[in-house]
Coordinates of C-alpha atoms and ligand atoms in Angstrom, one line a residue:
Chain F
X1 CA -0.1 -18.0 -43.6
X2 CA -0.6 -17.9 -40.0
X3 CA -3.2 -15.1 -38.5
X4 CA -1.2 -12.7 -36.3
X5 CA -2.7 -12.0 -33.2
X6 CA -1.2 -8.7 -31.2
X7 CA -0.8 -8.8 -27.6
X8 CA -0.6 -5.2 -26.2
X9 CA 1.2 -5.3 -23.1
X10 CA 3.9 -7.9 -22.0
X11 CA 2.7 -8.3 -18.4
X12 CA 2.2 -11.4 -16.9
X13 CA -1.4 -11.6 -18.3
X14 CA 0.3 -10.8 -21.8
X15 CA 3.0 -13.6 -21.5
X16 CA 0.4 -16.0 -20.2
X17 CA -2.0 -15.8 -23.1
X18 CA 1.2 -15.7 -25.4
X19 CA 2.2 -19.1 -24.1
X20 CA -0.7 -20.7 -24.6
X21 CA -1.2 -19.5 -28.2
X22 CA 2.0 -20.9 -29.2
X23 CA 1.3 -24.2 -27.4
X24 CA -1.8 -23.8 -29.8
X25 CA 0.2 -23.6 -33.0
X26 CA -0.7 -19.8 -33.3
X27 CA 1.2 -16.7 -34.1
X28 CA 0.8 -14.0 -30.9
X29 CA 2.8 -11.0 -31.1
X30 CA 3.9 -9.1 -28.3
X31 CA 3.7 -4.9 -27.9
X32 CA 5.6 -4.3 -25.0
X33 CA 5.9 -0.3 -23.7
X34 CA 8.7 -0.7 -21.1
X35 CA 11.8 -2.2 -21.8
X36 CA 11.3 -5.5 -20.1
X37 CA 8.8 -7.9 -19.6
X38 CA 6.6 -9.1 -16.8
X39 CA 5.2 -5.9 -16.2
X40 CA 4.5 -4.7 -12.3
X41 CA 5.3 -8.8 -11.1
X42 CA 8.5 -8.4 -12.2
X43 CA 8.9 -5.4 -9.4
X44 CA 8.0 -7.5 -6.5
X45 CA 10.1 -10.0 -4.7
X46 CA 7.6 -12.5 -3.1
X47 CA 3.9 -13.4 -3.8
X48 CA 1.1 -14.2 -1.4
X49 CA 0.0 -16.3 -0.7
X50 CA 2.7 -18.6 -0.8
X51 CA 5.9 -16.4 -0.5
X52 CA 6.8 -18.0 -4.3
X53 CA 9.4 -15.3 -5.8
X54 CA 8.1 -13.1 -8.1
X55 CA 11.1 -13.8 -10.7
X56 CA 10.3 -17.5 -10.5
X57 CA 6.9 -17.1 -12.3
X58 CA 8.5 -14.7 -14.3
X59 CA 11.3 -16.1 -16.0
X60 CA 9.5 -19.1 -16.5
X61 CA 7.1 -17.2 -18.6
X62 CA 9.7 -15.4 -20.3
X63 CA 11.3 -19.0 -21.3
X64 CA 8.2 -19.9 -22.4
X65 CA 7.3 -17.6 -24.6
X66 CA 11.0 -17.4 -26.3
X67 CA 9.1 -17.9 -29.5
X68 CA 6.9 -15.3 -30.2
X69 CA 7.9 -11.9 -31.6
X70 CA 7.9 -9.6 -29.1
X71 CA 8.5 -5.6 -29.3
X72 CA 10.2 -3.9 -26.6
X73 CA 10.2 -0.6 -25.8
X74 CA 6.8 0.0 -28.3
X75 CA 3.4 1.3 -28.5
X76 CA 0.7 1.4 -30.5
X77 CA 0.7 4.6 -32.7
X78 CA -2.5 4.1 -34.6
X79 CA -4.7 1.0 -35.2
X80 CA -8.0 0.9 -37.2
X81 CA -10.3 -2.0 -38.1
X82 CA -10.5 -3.6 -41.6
X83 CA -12.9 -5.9 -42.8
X84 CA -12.1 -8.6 -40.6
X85 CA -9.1 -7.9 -39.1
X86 CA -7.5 -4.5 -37.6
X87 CA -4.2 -2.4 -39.1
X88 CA -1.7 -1.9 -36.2
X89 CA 1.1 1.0 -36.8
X90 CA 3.3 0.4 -34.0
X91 CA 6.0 3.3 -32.7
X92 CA 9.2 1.6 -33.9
X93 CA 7.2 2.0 -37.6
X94 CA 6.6 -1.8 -37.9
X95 CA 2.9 -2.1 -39.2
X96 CA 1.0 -5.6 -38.8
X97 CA -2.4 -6.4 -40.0
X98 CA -3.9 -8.9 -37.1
X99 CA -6.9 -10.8 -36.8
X100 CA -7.1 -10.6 -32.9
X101 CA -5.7 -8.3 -30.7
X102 CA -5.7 -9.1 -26.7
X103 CA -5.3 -6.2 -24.9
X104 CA -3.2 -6.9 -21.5
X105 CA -1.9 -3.7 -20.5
X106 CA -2.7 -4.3 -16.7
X107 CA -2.9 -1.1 -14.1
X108 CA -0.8 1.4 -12.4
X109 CA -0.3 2.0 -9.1
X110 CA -1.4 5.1 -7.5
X111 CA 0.7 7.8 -7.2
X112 CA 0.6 8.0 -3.4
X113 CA 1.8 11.6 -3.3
X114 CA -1.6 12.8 -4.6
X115 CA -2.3 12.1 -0.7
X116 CA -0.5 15.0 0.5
X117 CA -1.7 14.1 4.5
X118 CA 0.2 11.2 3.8
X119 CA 3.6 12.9 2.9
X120 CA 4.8 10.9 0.7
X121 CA 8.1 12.7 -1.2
X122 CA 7.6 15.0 1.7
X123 CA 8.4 13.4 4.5
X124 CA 12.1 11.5 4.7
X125 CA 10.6 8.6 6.4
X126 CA 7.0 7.2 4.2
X127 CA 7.6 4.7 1.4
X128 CA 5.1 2.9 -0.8
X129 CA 3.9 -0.5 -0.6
X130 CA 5.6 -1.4 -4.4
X131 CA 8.8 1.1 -2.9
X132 CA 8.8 -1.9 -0.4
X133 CA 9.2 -4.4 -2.6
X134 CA 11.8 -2.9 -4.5
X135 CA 13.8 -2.6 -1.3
X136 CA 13.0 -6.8 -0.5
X137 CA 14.8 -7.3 -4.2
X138 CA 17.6 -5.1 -4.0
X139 CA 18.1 -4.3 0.0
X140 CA 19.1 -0.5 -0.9
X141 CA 16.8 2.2 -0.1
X142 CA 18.1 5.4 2.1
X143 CA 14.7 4.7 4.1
X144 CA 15.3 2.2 5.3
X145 CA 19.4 1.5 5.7
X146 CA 21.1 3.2 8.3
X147 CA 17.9 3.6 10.1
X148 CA 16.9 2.2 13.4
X149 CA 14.2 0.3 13.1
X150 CA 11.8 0.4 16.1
X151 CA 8.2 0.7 15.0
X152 CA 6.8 0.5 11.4
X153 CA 3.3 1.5 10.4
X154 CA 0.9 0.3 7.1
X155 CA -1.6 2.4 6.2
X156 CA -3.9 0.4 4.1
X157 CA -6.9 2.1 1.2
X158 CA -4.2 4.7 -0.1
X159 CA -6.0 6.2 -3.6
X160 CA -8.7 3.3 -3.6
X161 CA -12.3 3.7 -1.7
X162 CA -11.3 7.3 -2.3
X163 CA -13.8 9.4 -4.1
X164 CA -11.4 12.5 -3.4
X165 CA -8.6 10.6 -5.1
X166 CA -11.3 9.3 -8.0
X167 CA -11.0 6.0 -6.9
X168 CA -14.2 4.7 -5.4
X169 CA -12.9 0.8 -5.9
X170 CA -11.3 -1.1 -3.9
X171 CA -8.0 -2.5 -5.1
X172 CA -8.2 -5.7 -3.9
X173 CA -4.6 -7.0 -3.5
X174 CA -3.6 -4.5 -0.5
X175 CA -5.2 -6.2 2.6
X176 CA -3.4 -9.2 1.8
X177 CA -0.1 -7.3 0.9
X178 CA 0.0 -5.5 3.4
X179 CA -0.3 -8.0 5.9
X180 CA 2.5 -10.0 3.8
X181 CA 5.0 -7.2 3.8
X182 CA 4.1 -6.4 8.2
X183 CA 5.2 -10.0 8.5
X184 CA 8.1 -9.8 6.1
X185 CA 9.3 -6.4 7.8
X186 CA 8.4 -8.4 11.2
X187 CA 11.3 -11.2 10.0
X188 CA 13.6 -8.7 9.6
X189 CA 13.6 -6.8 12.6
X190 CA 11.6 -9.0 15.0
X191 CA 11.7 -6.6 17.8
X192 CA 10.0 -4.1 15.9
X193 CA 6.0 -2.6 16.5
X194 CA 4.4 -3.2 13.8
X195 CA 1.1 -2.0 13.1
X196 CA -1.1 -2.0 10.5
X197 CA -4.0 0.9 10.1
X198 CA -7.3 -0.3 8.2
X199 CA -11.1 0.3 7.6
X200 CA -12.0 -3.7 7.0
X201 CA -9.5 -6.1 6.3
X202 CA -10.4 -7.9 2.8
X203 CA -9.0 -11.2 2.7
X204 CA -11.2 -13.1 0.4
X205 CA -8.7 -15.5 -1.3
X206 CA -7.5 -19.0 -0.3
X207 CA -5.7 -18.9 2.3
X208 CA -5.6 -15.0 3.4
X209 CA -7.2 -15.4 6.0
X210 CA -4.7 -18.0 7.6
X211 CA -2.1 -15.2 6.5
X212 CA -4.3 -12.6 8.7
X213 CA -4.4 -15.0 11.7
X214 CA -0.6 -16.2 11.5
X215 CA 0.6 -12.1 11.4
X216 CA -1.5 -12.0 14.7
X217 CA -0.2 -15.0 16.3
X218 CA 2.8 -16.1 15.2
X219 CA 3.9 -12.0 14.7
X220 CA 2.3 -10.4 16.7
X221 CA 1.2 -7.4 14.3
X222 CA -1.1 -4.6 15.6
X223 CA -4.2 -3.9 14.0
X224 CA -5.7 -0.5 14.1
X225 CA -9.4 -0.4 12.8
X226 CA -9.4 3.9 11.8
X227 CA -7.9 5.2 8.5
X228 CA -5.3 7.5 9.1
X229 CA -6.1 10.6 8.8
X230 CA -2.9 12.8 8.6
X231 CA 1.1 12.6 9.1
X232 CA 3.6 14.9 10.5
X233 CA 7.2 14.8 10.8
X234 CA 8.7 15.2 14.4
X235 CA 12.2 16.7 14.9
X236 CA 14.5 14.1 14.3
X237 CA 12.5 12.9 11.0
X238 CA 10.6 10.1 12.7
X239 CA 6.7 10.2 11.4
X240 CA 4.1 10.9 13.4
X241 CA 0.8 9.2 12.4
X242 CA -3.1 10.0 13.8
X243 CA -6.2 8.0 13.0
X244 CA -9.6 7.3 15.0
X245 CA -9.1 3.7 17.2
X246 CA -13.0 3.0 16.1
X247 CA -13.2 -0.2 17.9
X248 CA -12.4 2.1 21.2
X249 CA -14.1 5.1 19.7
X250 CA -10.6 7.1 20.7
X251 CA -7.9 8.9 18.6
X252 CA -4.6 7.0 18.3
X253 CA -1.4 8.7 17.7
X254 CA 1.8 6.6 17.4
X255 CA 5.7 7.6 16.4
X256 CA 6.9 5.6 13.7
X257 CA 10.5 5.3 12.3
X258 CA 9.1 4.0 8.7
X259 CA 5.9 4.3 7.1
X260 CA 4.4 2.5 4.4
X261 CA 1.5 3.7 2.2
X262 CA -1.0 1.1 0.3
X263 CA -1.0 2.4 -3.2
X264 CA -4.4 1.5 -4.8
X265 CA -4.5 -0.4 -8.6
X266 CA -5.5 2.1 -10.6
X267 CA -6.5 2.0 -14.2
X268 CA -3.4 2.8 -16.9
X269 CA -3.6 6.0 -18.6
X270 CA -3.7 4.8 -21.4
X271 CA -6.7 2.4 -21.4
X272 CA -8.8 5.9 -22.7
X273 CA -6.7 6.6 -25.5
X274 CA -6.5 2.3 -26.8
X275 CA -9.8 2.7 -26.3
X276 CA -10.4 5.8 -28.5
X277 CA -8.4 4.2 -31.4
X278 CA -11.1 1.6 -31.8
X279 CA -14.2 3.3 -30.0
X280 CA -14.2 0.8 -26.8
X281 CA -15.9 1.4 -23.7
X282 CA -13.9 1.7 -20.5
X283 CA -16.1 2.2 -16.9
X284 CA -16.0 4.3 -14.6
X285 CA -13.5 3.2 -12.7
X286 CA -11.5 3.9 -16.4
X287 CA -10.6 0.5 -16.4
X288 CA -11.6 -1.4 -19.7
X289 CA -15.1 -2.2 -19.9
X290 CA -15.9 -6.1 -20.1
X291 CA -19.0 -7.1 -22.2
X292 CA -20.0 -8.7 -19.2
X293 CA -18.8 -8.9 -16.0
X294 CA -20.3 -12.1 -15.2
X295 CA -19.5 -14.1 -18.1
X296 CA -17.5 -12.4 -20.8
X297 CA -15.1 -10.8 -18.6
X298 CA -12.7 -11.4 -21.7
X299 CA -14.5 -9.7 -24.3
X300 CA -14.4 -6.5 -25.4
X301 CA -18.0 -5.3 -27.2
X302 CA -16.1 -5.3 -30.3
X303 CA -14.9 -8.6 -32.6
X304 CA -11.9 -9.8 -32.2
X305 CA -10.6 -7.3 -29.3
X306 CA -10.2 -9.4 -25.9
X307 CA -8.9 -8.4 -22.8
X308 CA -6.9 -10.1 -20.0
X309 CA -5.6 -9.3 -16.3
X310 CA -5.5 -6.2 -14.7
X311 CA -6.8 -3.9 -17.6
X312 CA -10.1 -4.3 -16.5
X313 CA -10.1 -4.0 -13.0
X314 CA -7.8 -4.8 -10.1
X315 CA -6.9 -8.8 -10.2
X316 CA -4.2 -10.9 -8.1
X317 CA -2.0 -12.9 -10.1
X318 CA -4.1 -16.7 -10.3
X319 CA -6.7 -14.2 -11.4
X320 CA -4.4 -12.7 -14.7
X321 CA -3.7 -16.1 -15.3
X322 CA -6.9 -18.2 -15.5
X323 CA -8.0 -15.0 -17.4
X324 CA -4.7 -15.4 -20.0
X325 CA -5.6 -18.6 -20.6
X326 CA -9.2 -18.6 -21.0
X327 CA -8.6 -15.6 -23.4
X328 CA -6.2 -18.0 -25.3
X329 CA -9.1 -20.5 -25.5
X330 CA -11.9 -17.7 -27.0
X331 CA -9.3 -16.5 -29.6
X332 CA -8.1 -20.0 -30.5
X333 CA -12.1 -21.0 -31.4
X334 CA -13.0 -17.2 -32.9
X335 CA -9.8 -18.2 -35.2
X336 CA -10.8 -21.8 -35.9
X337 CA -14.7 -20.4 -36.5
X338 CA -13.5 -16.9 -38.8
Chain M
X1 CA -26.8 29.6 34.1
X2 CA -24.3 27.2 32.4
X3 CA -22.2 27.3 29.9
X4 CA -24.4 26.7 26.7
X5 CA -22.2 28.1 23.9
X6 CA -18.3 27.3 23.1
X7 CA -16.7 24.3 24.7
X8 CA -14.8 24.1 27.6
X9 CA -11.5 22.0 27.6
X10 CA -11.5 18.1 29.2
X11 CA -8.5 16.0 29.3
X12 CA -7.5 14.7 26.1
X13 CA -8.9 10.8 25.2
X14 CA -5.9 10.5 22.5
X15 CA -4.2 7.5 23.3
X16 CA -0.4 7.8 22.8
X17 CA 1.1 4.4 21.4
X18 CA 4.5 5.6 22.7
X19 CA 4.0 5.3 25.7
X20 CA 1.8 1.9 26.2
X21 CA 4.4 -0.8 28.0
X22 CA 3.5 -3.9 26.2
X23 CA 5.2 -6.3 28.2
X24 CA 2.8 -8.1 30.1
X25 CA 0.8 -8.2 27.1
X26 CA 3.8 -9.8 25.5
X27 CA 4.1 -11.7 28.4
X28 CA 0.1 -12.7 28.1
X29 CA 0.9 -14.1 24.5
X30 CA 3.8 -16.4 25.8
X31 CA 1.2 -18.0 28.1
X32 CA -1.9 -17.8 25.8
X33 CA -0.5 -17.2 22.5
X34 CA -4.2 -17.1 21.4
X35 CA -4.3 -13.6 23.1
X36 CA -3.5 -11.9 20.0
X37 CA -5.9 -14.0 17.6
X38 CA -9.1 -11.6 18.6
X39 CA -10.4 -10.1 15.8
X40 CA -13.1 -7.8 17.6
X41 CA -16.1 -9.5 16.1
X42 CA -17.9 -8.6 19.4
X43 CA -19.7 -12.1 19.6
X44 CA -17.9 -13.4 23.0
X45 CA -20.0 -9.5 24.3
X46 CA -23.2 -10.0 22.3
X47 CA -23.4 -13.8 24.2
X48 CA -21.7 -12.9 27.8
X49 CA -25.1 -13.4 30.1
X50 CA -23.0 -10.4 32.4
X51 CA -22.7 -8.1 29.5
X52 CA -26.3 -6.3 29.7
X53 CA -26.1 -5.6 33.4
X54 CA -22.2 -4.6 33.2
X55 CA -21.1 -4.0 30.3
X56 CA -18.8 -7.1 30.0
X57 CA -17.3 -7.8 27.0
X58 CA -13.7 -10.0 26.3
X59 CA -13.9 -8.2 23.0
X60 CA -13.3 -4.6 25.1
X61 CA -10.7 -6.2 28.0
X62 CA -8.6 -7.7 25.2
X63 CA -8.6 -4.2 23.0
X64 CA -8.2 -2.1 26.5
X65 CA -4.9 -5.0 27.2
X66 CA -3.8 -3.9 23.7
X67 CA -4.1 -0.2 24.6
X68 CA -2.8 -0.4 28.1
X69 CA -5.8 0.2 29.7
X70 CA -5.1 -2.3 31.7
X71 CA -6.5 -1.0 34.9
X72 CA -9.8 -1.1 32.8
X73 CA -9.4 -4.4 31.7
X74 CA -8.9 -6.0 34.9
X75 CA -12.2 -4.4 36.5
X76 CA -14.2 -5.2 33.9
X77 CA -13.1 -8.8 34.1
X78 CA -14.3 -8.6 37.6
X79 CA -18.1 -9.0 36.2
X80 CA -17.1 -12.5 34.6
X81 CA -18.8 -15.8 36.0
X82 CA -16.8 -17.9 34.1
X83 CA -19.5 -19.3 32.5
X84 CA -18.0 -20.3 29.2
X85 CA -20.6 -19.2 26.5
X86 CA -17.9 -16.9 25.2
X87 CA -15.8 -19.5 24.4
X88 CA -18.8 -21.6 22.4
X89 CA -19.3 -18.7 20.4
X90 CA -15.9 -17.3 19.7
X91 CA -15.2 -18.1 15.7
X92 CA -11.6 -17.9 16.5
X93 CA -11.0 -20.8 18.4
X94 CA -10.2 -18.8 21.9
X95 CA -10.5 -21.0 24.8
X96 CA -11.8 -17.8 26.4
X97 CA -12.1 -19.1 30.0
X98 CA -8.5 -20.4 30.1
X99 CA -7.2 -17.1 28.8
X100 CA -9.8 -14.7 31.1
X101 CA -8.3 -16.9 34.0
X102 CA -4.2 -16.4 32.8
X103 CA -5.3 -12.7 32.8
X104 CA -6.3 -12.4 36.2
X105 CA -2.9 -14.2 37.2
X106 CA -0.8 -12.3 35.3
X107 CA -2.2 -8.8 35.9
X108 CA -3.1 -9.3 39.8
X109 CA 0.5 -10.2 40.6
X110 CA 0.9 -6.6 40.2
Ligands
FAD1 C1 2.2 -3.7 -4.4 C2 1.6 -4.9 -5.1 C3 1.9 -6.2 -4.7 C4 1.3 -7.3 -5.4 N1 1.6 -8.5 -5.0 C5 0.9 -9.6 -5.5 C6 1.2 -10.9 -5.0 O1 2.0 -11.1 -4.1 N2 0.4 -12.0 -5.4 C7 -0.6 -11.7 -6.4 O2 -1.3 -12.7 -6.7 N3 -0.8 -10.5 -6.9 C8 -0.1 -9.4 -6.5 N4 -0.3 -8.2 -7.0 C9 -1.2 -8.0 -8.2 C10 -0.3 -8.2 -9.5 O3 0.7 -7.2 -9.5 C11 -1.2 -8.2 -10.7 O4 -2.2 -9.2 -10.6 C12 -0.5 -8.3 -12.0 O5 0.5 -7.4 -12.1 C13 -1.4 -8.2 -13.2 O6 -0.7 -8.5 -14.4 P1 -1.0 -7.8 -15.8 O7 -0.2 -8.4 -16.8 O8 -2.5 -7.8 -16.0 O9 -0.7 -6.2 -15.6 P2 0.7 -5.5 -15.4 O10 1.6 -6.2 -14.4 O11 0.4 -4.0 -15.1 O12 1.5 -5.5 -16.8 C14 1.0 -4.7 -17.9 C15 2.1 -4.6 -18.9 O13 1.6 -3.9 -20.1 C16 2.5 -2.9 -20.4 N5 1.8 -1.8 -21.0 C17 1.0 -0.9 -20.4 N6 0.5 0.0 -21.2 C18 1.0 -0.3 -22.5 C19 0.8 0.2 -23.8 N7 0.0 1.2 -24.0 N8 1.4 -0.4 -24.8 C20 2.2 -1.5 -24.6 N9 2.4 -2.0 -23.4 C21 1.8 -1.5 -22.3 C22 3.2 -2.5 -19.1 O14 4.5 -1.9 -19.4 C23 3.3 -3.9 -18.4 O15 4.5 -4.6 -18.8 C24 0.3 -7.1 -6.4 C25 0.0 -5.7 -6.7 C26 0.6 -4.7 -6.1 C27 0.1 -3.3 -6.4
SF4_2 S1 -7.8 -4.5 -0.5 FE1 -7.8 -3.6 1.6 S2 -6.3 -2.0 1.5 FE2 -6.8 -2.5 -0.6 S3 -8.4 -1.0 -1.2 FE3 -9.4 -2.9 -0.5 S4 -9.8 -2.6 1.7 FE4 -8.3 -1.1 1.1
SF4_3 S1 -17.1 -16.6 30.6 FE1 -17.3 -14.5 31.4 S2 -17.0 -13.2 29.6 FE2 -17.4 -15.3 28.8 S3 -19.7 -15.3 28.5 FE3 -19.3 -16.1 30.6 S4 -19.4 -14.3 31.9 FE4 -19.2 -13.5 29.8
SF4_4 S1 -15.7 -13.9 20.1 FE1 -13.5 -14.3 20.0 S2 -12.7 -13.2 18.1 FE2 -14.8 -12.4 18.6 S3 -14.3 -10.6 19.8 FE3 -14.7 -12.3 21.3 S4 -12.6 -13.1 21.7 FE4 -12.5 -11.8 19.9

């Protein structure tokens, strides 16, 4: 008999590793909480760096990992470790004794109207970075439709380097998305201002900063070094937004017919009670706690639990990936060597 | 004696996007579309042999352009020799002369 391995979360990481264990002649088993697969990618419409659609990568993962038993719509009610191997109840009363469990239950995204300055669900006219993407996939949002678009804002770090929103960490992915979605807006309606409000611009994978320098050129996009600092609505529900110019040293104040917050990657709720179940460690970010950040960024401190993606601290997609797999490798061996 | 307590009230420095006209700055990018590639790393200032006497620095007359302070702009570019260095040092590739130069043209004319 094959050892079951139990992949808690059917995210892009959890696909991934899934893949690659059936390519490996194993048996992965995927938990899935929602009632789909491909977790947050499947939300968004294009990917940076190279504009490749989101359902591309997804439905090829989903193809590939036709063959593994997968679990919509399910949790984990209660899982304790055995002698060498860990008893899994799961919510739809199916109950699995596995020898590995990868844990791939990636972030969420913050809930941007914690930022009350920012008016989100307040004001008619302030959207969310992943509300954005929704509206690229589907073209209907009221925010946008039936709106004249004239001038759209970004406002970048919304609930990360935050210590007032608990979130001291930078999330990583925004720069870069932000500037994708100012062009993408820019394509739409080219005669647009668009602007975009940071503290530093973070562009530290390949090719982001040829993104940063094309939105400049080629688009034209405004960049505003000063976080902005609050947002009102005018009369006829057009946003007003005020930050600090800090390269001029001068307050800014602009009109804006859409705004569109940042929302951080912040760590899943339920990371804390996973990790209660089998007494892990998460940091204090909340995400999952890596044996070593360095060179075990897989492993959990405990045998046979292993991690991949997002559930230990904000990652882009290549990152989930090359983590899926090399988490694949290290339970293939801890198999061949149990 | 003065007025040492409180504050009294001085025009405000707030600089309303609204109402900045952006066309000759559009028009600037058509001629130079590396107008727009500055990314205020302040190295053109930190090199400009003018800079410590006037305060001369592309980085500033680019932002001020962007902030229609253009009347700023041009005067400060009034302390440029043309020397170049800027242009050795700029990381983004700016031919810095070429663009101070399409400046002058396009905001003197008027
Ligand atoms: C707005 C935005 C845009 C982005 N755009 C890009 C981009 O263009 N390019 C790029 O490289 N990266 C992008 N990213 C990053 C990308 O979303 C992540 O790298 C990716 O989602 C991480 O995948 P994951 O599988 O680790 O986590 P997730 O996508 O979060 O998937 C986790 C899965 O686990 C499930 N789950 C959670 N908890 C449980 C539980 N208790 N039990 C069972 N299942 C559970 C969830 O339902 C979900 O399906 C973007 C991020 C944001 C916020
Ligand atoms: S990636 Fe950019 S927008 Fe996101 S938290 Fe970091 S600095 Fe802020
Ligand atoms: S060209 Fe002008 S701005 Fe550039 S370094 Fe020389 S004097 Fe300064
Ligand atoms: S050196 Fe170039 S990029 Fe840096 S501030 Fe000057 S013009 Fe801009």
């Amino acid at each position: 008999m094959k050892d079951n391995i139990v992949i808690v979360g059917g995210g892009i990481a959890g696909m991934e590793a899934a893949r690659q264990l059936l390519r490996m002649g194993l048996n992965p088993i995927i938990v899935e909480k929602s009632d789909h697969l491909g977790g947050h990618v499947a939300r968004w419409h294009r990917l940076f760096p190279d504009m490749t659609p989101a359902s591309e990568l997804v439905g090829g993962l989903i193809e590939a990992t036709g063959q593994a038993n997968i679990f919509l719509n399910t949790e984990i009610s209660f899982m304790n470790r055995l002698k060498d191997s860990y008893n899994i109840m799961l919510s739809n009363g199916v109950s699995v004794i596995a020898k590995v469990v990868l844990i791939t239950t990636g972030f969420s995204v913050f809930d941007a109207s914690k930022k009350e300055e920012y008016g989100y669900g307040v004001y008619d006219q302030v959207m969310t970075n992943s509300d954005l993407e929704q509206w690229f996939n589907n073209g209907n949002d009221s925010r946008i439709d039936g709106t004249e678009i004239n001038a759209v804002g970004f406002v970048h770090c919304v609930g990360s380097r935050d210590e007032k929103a608990r979130n001291s960490q930078c999330s990583k992915v925004c720069c870069i998305t932000a500037v994708k979605q100012a062009i993408e807006m820019k394509q739409k309606f080219p005669d647009a201002a668009v602007y975009c409000f940071y503290m530093d611009l973070r562009m530290f994978g390949k090719k982001y900063e040829d993104f940063y320098i094309s939105a400049q050129r080629d688009y034209g996009i405004r960049f505003i070094r000063g976080r902005v600092s609050e947002v009102s609505e005018n009369i006829d529900g057009r946003v007003i937004v005020k930050a600090e110019d800090t390269l001029a040293g001068k307050p800014v104040k602009v009109t804006l017919d859409l705004l569109v917050l940042m929302s951080g990657m912040v760590c899943n709720r339920d990371c804390s009670s996973i990790a209660g179940m089998i007494s892990l460690q998460t940091d204090s970010d909340g995400f999952f706690k890596s044996r070593d950040n360095i060179s075990d960024i897989i492993c959990s401190s405990r045998e046979g639990i292993y991690y991949a993606g997002a559930c230990t601290g904000p990652k882009t997609v290549p990152e989930t990936l090359a983590e899926a797999r090399s988490a694949a490798l290290e339970i293939f061996s801890y198999i061949n060597r149990a | 004696m003065g007025n040492i307590f409180g504050f009294s009230i001085s025009p405000s420095s707030t600089v309303n996007l609204d109402n900045v006209d952006f066309t000759l700055f559009d028009r600037l990018h058509e001629l130079e579309p590396d107008a727009w590639k500055c990314m205020s790393c302040g190295s053109c200032g930190a090199t400009c042999p003018a800079g410590n006497f006037s305060g001369m620095s592309l980085r500033k007359v680019l932002h001020n352009l962007q902030r229609g302070k253009e009347k700023e702009a041009v005067k400060m570019l009034q302390n440029c020799m043309l020397c170049g260095k800027c242009s050795i040092v700029c990381p983004r590739g700016i031919n810095t002369r070429h663009l101070i130069l399409s400046i002058c043209k396009l905001y003197k004319e008027d």
